[in-house]
Coordinates of C-alpha atoms in Angstrom, one line a residue:
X1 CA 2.5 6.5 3.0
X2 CA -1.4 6.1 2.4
X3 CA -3.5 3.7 2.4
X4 CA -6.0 2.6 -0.3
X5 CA -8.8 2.2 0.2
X6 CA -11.3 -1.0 -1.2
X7 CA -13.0 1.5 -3.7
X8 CA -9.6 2.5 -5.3
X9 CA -8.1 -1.3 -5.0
X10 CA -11.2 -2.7 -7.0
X11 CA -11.1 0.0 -9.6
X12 CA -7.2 -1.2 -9.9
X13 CA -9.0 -4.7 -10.3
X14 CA -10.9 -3.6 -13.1
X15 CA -9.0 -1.6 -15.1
X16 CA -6.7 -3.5 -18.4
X17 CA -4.8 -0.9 -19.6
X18 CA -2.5 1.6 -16.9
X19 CA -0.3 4.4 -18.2
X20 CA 3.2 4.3 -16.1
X21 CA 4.6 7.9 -16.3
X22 CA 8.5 8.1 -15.2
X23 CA 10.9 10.8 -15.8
X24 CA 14.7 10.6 -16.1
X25 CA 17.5 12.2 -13.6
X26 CA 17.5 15.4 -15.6
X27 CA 13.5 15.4 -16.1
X28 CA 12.7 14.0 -19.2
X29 CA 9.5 12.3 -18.7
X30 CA 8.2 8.8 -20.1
X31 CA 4.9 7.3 -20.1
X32 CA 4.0 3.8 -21.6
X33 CA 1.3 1.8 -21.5
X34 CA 1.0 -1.5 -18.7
X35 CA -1.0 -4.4 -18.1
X36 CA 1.3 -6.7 -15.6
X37 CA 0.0 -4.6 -12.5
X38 CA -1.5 -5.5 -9.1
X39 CA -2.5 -4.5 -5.3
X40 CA 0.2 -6.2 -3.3
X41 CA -1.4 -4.3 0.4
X42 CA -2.9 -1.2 1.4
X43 CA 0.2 0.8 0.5
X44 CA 1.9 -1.0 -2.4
X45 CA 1.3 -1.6 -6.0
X46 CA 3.9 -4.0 -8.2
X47 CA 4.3 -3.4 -11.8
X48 CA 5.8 -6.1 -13.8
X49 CA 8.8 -5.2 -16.0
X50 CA 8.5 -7.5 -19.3
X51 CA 9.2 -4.8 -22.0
X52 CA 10.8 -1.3 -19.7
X53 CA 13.7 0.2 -22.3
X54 CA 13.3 4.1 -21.3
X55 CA 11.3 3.3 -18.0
X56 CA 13.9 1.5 -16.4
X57 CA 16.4 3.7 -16.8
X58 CA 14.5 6.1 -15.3
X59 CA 13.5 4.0 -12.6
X60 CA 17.2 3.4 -12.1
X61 CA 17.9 7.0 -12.1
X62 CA 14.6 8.4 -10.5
X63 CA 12.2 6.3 -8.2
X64 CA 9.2 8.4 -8.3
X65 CA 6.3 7.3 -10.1
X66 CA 2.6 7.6 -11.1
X67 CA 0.0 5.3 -12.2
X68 CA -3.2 6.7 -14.1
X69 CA -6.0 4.7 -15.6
X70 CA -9.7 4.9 -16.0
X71 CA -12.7 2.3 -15.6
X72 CA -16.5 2.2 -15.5
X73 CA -16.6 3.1 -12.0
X74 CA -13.7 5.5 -12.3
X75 CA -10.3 6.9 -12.1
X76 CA -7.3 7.5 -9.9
X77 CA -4.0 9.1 -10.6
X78 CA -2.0 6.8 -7.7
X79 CA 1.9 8.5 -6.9
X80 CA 4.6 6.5 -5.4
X81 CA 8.1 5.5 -4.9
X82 CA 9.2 2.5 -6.7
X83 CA 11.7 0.1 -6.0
X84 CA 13.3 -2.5 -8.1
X85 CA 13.5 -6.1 -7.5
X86 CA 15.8 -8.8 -8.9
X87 CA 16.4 -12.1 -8.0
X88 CA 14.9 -12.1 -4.7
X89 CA 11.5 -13.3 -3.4
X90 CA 9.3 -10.6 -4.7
X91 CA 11.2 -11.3 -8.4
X92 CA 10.2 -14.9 -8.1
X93 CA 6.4 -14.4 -6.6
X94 CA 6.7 -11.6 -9.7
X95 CA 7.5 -14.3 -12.1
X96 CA 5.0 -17.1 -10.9
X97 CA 2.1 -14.3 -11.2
X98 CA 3.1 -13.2 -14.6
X99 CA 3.1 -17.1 -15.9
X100 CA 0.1 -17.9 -14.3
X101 CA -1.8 -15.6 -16.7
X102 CA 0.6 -15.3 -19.5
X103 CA 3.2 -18.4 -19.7
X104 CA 5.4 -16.7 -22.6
X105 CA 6.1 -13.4 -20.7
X106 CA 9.5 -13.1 -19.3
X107 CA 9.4 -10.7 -16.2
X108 CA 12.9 -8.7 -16.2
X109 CA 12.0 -6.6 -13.0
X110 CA 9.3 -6.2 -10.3
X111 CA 8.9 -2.7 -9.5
X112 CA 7.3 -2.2 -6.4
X113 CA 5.6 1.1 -5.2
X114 CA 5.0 2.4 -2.0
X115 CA 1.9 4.8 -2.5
X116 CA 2.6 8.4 -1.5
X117 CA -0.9 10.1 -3.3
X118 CA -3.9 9.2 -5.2
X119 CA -5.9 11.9 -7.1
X120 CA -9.4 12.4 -9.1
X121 CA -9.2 11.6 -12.5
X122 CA -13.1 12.1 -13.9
X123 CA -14.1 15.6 -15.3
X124 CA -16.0 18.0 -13.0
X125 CA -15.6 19.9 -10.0
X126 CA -13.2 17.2 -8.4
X127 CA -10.9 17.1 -11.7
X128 CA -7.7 16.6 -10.3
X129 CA -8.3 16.6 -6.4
X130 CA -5.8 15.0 -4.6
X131 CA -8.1 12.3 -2.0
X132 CA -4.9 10.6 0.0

């Protein structure tokens, strides 16, 4: 796995909307658009579930992942494997972050991603260059 580094975790800060692209067993992708995310370390990012229909099937079918989005200061394209949490420790920590910004949001799922590669996303000559 990579590591982030503090430029790409405080874009992640900055950014309010993230577009969460899985695909299904066969392929079929799906991309919606996310709020609930955060920097859990170096190497993982957690997505909370309030609202997956498509997604999580996929994610039950196909762990791998990617994350775009887009600030002032820039953009990343971060891949990953996710896994699913219920019911444990990182559900309940899930829970207690979710509540303490929204308090009527019901997390179902915290997805958890172990980072595998983070790309350029800014036109120019580094469009698309993968950077871990």
């Amino acid at each position: 796995m990579v590591k982030l580094t503090q430029e790409i975790k405080d874009t992640i800060t900055m950014g309010t909307v993230y577009f969460f692209a899985t695909s299904s067993k066969g392929g079929a992708p799906n991309v919606v658009p996310i709020k609930a995310l955060k920097v859990m370390d170096d190497e993982t990012i957690l997505v909370s579930d309030q609202y997956f229909g498509k997604t999580l099937k996929n994610l039950e079918e196909n762990p791998k992942v990617a994350i775009a989005y887009w600030t002032d200061k820039g953009g990343y394209q971060i891949k990953g494997t996710a896994a699913l949490h219920r019911g444990d420790k990182v559900f309940e920590d899930d829970v207690a972050w979710v509540h303490s910004f929204s308090p009527k949001l019901n997390p179902k799922t915290a997805v958890v991603i172990k980072v595998s590669d983070v790309f350029i996303v800014k036109g120019g000559p580094d469009a698309g260059k993968k950077i871990l």
